[in-house]
PDB file of C-alpha atoms in Angstrom:
ATOM      1  CA  MET F   1      76.100 142.484  75.284  1.00 89.00           C
ATOM      2  CA  ASP F   2      75.045 139.628  77.523  1.00 90.00           C
ATOM      3  CA  ILE F   3      75.049 139.313  81.311  1.00 93.00           C
ATOM      4  CA  GLN F   4      78.240 137.218  81.400  1.00 92.00           C
ATOM      5  CA  THR F   5      80.136 139.877  79.446  1.00 94.00           C
ATOM      6  CA  PHE F   6      78.707 142.586  81.682  1.00 95.00           C
ATOM      7  CA  PHE F   7      79.871 140.695  84.785  1.00 95.00           C
ATOM      8  CA  GLU F   8      83.347 140.174  83.278  1.00 95.00           C
ATOM      9  CA  LYS F   9      83.645 143.888  82.454  1.00 96.00           C
ATOM     10  CA  SER F  10      82.561 144.723  86.024  1.00 97.00           C
ATOM     11  CA  THR F  11      85.293 142.777  87.804  1.00 96.00           C
ATOM     12  CA  GLY F  12      87.987 144.698  89.640  1.00 97.00           C
ATOM     13  CA  LYS F  13      88.275 147.421  92.246  1.00 98.00           C
ATOM     14  CA  TRP F  14      86.068 150.476  91.769  1.00 98.00           C
ATOM     15  CA  PHE F  15      85.898 153.879  93.423  1.00 98.00           C
ATOM     16  CA  CYS F  16      82.208 154.825  93.563  1.00 97.00           C
ATOM     17  CA  GLN F  17      80.498 158.136  94.202  1.00 97.00           C
ATOM     18  CA  CYS F  18      76.752 158.426  94.583  1.00 97.00           C
ATOM     19  CA  THR F  19      74.343 161.306  94.970  1.00 96.00           C
ATOM     20  CA  SER F  20      70.744 160.587  95.948  1.00 95.00           C
ATOM     21  CA  GLN F  21      67.715 162.843  96.028  1.00 93.00           C
ATOM     22  CA  HIS F  22      64.892 161.872  98.381  1.00 88.00           C
ATOM     23  CA  LEU F  23      61.973 163.452  96.553  1.00 84.00           C
ATOM     24  CA  GLY F  24      59.366 163.226  99.305  1.00 78.00           C
ATOM     25  CA  HIS F  25      61.620 164.940 101.818  1.00 78.00           C
ATOM     26  CA  SER F  26      63.463 167.351  99.475  1.00 80.00           C
ATOM     27  CA  GLN F  27      66.678 165.970 100.916  1.00 86.00           C
ATOM     28  CA  SER F  28      69.965 165.011  99.258  1.00 91.00           C
ATOM     29  CA  ASP F  29      72.496 162.450 100.386  1.00 92.00           C
ATOM     30  CA  TRP F  30      75.864 161.242  99.118  1.00 94.00           C
ATOM     31  CA  GLN F  31      78.257 158.378  99.607  1.00 94.00           C
ATOM     32  CA  ARG F  32      81.764 157.347  98.575  1.00 96.00           C
ATOM     33  CA  THR F  33      82.827 153.717  98.568  1.00 96.00           C
ATOM     34  CA  ASP F  34      85.526 151.368  97.396  1.00 97.00           C
ATOM     35  CA  THR F  35      83.993 148.270  95.826  1.00 97.00           C
ATOM     36  CA  TRP F  36      85.671 144.977  94.941  1.00 97.00           C
ATOM     37  CA  ILE F  37      83.862 142.826  92.362  1.00 97.00           C
ATOM     38  CA  THR F  38      84.876 139.241  91.600  1.00 96.00           C
ATOM     39  CA  PRO F  39      83.238 136.728  89.246  1.00 94.00           C
ATOM     40  CA  LEU F  40      81.552 133.561  90.496  1.00 92.00           C
ATOM     41  CA  ASP F  41      81.793 130.161  88.867  1.00 85.00           C
ATOM     42  CA  LYS F  42      78.505 128.509  87.905  1.00 82.00           C
ATOM     43  CA  GLY F  43      79.110 125.862  90.567  1.00 85.00           C
ATOM     44  CA  ASP F  44      80.004 128.305  93.365  1.00 90.00           C
ATOM     45  CA  SER F  45      78.557 127.032  96.664  1.00 91.00           C
ATOM     46  CA  ALA F  46      77.038 130.423  97.580  1.00 90.00           C
ATOM     47  CA  ALA F  47      75.363 130.629  94.147  1.00 92.00           C
ATOM     48  CA  LEU F  48      73.971 127.112  94.528  1.00 92.00           C
ATOM     49  CA  LYS F  49      72.655 127.917  98.008  1.00 92.00           C
ATOM     50  CA  LEU F  50      70.903 131.028  96.656  1.00 93.00           C
ATOM     51  CA  CYS F  51      69.293 128.928  93.898  1.00 94.00           C
ATOM     52  CA  GLU F  52      68.109 126.501  96.552  1.00 94.00           C
ATOM     53  CA  GLN F  53      66.429 129.337  98.499  1.00 93.00           C
ATOM     54  CA  PHE F  54      64.336 130.182  95.428  1.00 94.00           C
ATOM     55  CA  ASN F  55      63.796 126.575  94.284  1.00 95.00           C
ATOM     56  CA  ILE F  56      65.644 127.257  91.027  1.00 94.00           C
ATOM     57  CA  ASP F  57      67.442 124.541  89.102  1.00 93.00           C
ATOM     58  CA  PRO F  58      71.181 125.353  89.460  1.00 92.00           C
ATOM     59  CA  SER F  59      71.804 124.180  85.888  1.00 92.00           C
ATOM     60  CA  LEU F  60      70.086 127.425  84.775  1.00 91.00           C
ATOM     61  CA  VAL F  61      72.849 129.578  86.338  1.00 92.00           C
ATOM     62  CA  ILE F  62      74.785 131.399  83.617  1.00 90.00           C
ATOM     63  CA  GLY F  63      77.102 133.426  85.829  1.00 91.00           C
ATOM     64  CA  GLY F  64      77.407 135.589  88.852  1.00 95.00           C
ATOM     65  CA  LEU F  65      79.501 137.967  90.833  1.00 96.00           C
ATOM     66  CA  SER F  66      80.383 138.808  94.378  1.00 96.00           C
ATOM     67  CA  ALA F  67      80.831 142.402  95.513  1.00 96.00           C
ATOM     68  CA  ARG F  68      82.013 143.848  98.784  1.00 96.00           C
ATOM     69  CA  TRP F  69      82.206 147.514  99.630  1.00 96.00           C
ATOM     70  CA  GLU F  70      83.317 149.908 102.314  1.00 96.00           C
ATOM     71  CA  GLY F  71      82.925 153.654 102.533  1.00 96.00           C
ATOM     72  CA  ILE F  72      81.261 156.653 104.074  1.00 94.00           C
ATOM     73  CA  GLN F  73      77.814 158.128 103.704  1.00 89.00           C
ATOM     74  CA  GLY F  74      77.055 161.801 104.142  1.00 86.00           C
ATOM     75  CA  ALA F  75      78.360 163.477 107.266  1.00 82.00           C
ATOM     76  CA  ASP F  76      78.577 160.186 109.200  1.00 85.00           C
ATOM     77  CA  PRO F  77      82.321 159.624 109.825  1.00 84.00           C
ATOM     78  CA  ASP F  78      81.864 155.905 110.593  1.00 91.00           C
ATOM     79  CA  LYS F  79      82.879 153.583 107.772  1.00 93.00           C
ATOM     80  CA  LYS F  80      80.085 151.317 106.514  1.00 93.00           C
ATOM     81  CA  THR F  81      80.635 147.913 104.925  1.00 95.00           C
ATOM     82  CA  GLY F  82      78.506 145.455 103.022  1.00 94.00           C
ATOM     83  CA  SER F  83      78.456 142.775 100.376  1.00 95.00           C
ATOM     84  CA  SER F  84      76.247 141.409  97.634  1.00 95.00           C
ATOM     85  CA  LEU F  85      76.014 138.194  95.699  1.00 95.00           C
ATOM     86  CA  LEU F  86      74.372 138.272  92.250  1.00 95.00           C
ATOM     87  CA  VAL F  87      73.480 135.131  90.335  1.00 96.00           C
ATOM     88  CA  ALA F  88      72.109 135.312  86.788  1.00 95.00           C
ATOM     89  CA  ILE F  89      69.490 132.800  85.685  1.00 93.00           C
ATOM     90  CA  ASP F  90      68.974 132.338  81.963  1.00 80.00           C
ATOM     91  CA  ASN F  91      65.667 133.084  80.282  1.00 78.00           C
ATOM     92  CA  ALA F  92      65.807 130.713  77.332  1.00 68.00           C
ATOM     93  CA  GLU F  93      62.792 132.407  75.730  1.00 73.00           C
ATOM     94  CA  GLU F  94      64.401 135.825  75.201  1.00 73.00           C
ATOM     95  CA  SER F  95      68.023 136.601  74.418  1.00 73.00           C
ATOM     96  CA  GLY F  96      69.565 139.226  76.691  1.00 82.00           C
ATOM     97  CA  GLN F  97      66.928 138.809  79.401  1.00 90.00           C
ATOM     98  CA  GLY F  98      66.707 136.827  82.583  1.00 93.00           C
ATOM     99  CA  THR F  99      66.454 136.796  86.337  1.00 95.00           C
ATOM    100  CA  LEU F 100      68.955 137.956  88.929  1.00 96.00           C
ATOM    101  CA  LEU F 101      69.044 136.435  92.389  1.00 96.00           C
ATOM    102  CA  ARG F 102      70.556 138.783  94.967  1.00 94.00           C
ATOM    103  CA  GLN F 103      71.730 138.271  98.536  1.00 93.00           C
ATOM    104  CA  SER F 104      72.961 141.416 100.290  1.00 90.00           C
ATOM    105  CA  SER F 105      74.373 142.158 103.684  1.00 87.00           C
ATOM    106  CA  PRO F 106      74.066 143.596 106.213  1.00 76.00           C
ATOM    107  CA  SER F 107      70.317 143.090 105.503  1.00 76.00           C
ATOM    108  CA  SER F 108      70.678 139.392 104.511  1.00 73.00           C
ATOM    109  CA  VAL F 109      67.453 139.612 102.498  1.00 81.00           C
ATOM    110  CA  ALA F 110      67.406 137.515  99.327  1.00 88.00           C
ATOM    111  CA  THR F 111      65.508 139.034  96.397  1.00 92.00           C
ATOM    112  CA  THR F 112      64.906 138.491  92.711  1.00 94.00           C
ATOM    113  CA  ALA F 113      64.975 140.978  89.855  1.00 95.00           C
ATOM    114  CA  CYS F 114      64.407 140.901  86.121  1.00 95.00           C
ATOM    115  CA  TYR F 115      67.146 142.115  83.804  1.00 96.00           C
ATOM    116  CA  MET F 116      67.379 142.999  80.144  1.00 95.00           C
ATOM    117  CA  PHE F 117      69.793 144.768  77.836  1.00 95.00           C
ATOM    118  CA  GLU F 118      68.761 147.715  75.721  1.00 94.00           C
ATOM    119  CA  LYS F 119      70.167 148.105  72.198  1.00 92.00           C
ATOM    120  CA  ASN F 120      72.763 150.590  73.479  1.00 94.00           C
ATOM    121  CA  GLU F 121      74.139 147.893  75.866  1.00 95.00           C
ATOM    122  CA  THR F 122      72.561 149.438  78.958  1.00 97.00           C
ATOM    123  CA  LEU F 123      71.666 146.843  81.567  1.00 97.00           C
ATOM    124  CA  VAL F 124      68.212 147.492  83.045  1.00 97.00           C
ATOM    125  CA  VAL F 125      67.395 145.755  86.336  1.00 97.00           C
ATOM    126  CA  MET F 126      63.868 145.932  87.769  1.00 97.00           C
ATOM    127  CA  SER F 127      62.706 144.578  91.102  1.00 95.00           C
ATOM    128  CA  GLU F 128      59.767 144.897  93.451  1.00 92.00           C
ATOM    129  CA  GLN F 129      59.739 144.368  97.188  1.00 86.00           C
ATOM    130  CA  ASN F 130      57.297 145.436  99.907  1.00 85.00           C
ATOM    131  CA  GLY F 131      55.354 147.643  97.490  1.00 87.00           C
ATOM    132  CA  LEU F 132      58.479 149.471  96.274  1.00 90.00           C
ATOM    133  CA  THR F 133      59.649 149.227  92.670  1.00 93.00           C
ATOM    134  CA  THR F 134      63.306 149.785  91.812  1.00 94.00           C
ATOM    135  CA  GLU F 135      64.654 150.386  88.330  1.00 96.00           C
ATOM    136  CA  GLU F 136      68.402 150.541  87.819  1.00 97.00           C
ATOM    137  CA  ARG F 137      70.283 151.297  84.618  1.00 98.00           C
ATOM    138  CA  LEU F 138      73.979 150.467  84.332  1.00 98.00           C
ATOM    139  CA  TRP F 139      76.302 151.140  81.417  1.00 98.00           C
ATOM    140  CA  PHE F 140      79.964 151.505  80.588  1.00 98.00           C
ATOM    141  CA  ALA F 141      81.100 154.893  79.310  1.00 97.00           C
ATOM    142  CA  SER F 142      84.550 153.269  78.904  1.00 97.00           C
ATOM    143  CA  ASP F 143      86.401 150.243  80.259  1.00 95.00           C
ATOM    144  CA  LYS F 144      87.306 152.242  83.367  1.00 96.00           C
ATOM    145  CA  LEU F 145      84.071 154.201  83.879  1.00 98.00           C
ATOM    146  CA  ARG F 146      80.724 152.644  84.724  1.00 98.00           C
ATOM    147  CA  LEU F 147      77.621 154.767  85.300  1.00 98.00           C
ATOM    148  CA  ARG F 148      74.427 153.846  87.080  1.00 98.00           C
ATOM    149  CA  THR F 149      71.069 155.446  87.807  1.00 98.00           C
ATOM    150  CA  SER F 150      68.481 154.168  90.216  1.00 96.00           C
ATOM    151  CA  MET F 151      64.845 155.133  90.787  1.00 95.00           C
ATOM    152  CA  LEU F 152      62.829 153.926  93.750  1.00 93.00           C
ATOM    153  CA  LYS F 153      59.088 154.295  93.316  1.00 92.00           C
ATOM    154  CA  ARG F 154      56.246 153.865  95.774  1.00 87.00           C
ATOM    155  CA  PRO F 155      52.790 152.961  94.416  1.00 86.00           C
ATOM    156  CA  ASP F 156      51.731 156.620  94.350  1.00 83.00           C
ATOM    157  CA  ALA F 157      54.960 158.551  93.615  1.00 80.00           C
ATOM    158  CA  PHE F 158      58.698 158.479  93.015  1.00 78.00           C
ATOM    159  CA  ASP F 159      60.630 158.263  96.271  1.00 87.00           C
ATOM    160  CA  THR F 160      64.379 158.423  95.586  1.00 92.00           C
ATOM    161  CA  THR F 161      66.606 158.909  92.574  1.00 95.00           C
ATOM    162  CA  SER F 162      70.335 158.213  92.577  1.00 96.00           C
ATOM    163  CA  PHE F 163      73.274 158.698  90.233  1.00 98.00           C
ATOM    164  CA  PHE F 164      76.494 156.687  90.580  1.00 98.00           C
ATOM    165  CA  SER F 165      79.836 157.142  88.874  1.00 98.00           C
ATOM    166  CA  GLU F 166      82.176 154.206  89.294  1.00 98.00           C
ATOM    167  CA  ILE F 167      85.835 154.459  88.299  1.00 98.00           C
ATOM    168  CA  ARG F 168      87.943 151.317  87.922  1.00 97.00           C
ATOM    169  CA  VAL F 169      91.072 151.715  90.042  1.00 97.00           C
ATOM    170  CA  GLY F 170      92.371 148.131  89.941  1.00 88.00           C
ATOM    171  CA  ASP F 171      92.013 144.741  88.361  1.00 81.00           C
ATOM    172  CA  ALA F 172      90.289 141.812  89.985  1.00 59.00           C
TER     173      ALA F 172
END
């Protein structure tokens, strides 16, 4: 699998459930969201602007996606919303590997991550920010079921682990 195929398979409306375990605090949390994922063209203005922020040649863009979500977290009855923009940059040296540029809201922080595909078509995304390392693994159990794990690690210990199940409930 390549990143463009992964993005194409990810488009649509998804119902997502997540359980997180905060290891340092022995505390669990959960969330339920509806997520809408749409593909981005290589020349999308938001993708080009994100490339500009990182001084990356826009001709290296190989694809992207836009996601927006809304849902609830834990016992908080107030609905939360957010969005993300992902832009994949090709790594011509290694097939199936590259860089992801990400812009998320409500935080509005732009970050980069490295991605690669394992032989079993699992997408592995690794990023580091403010001394925290995040490793995410995403894979399709079927066309309508995507699974994801996430580990957040501080320099001295694991901080949070999460498991997501995402069920496709509609087309893009």
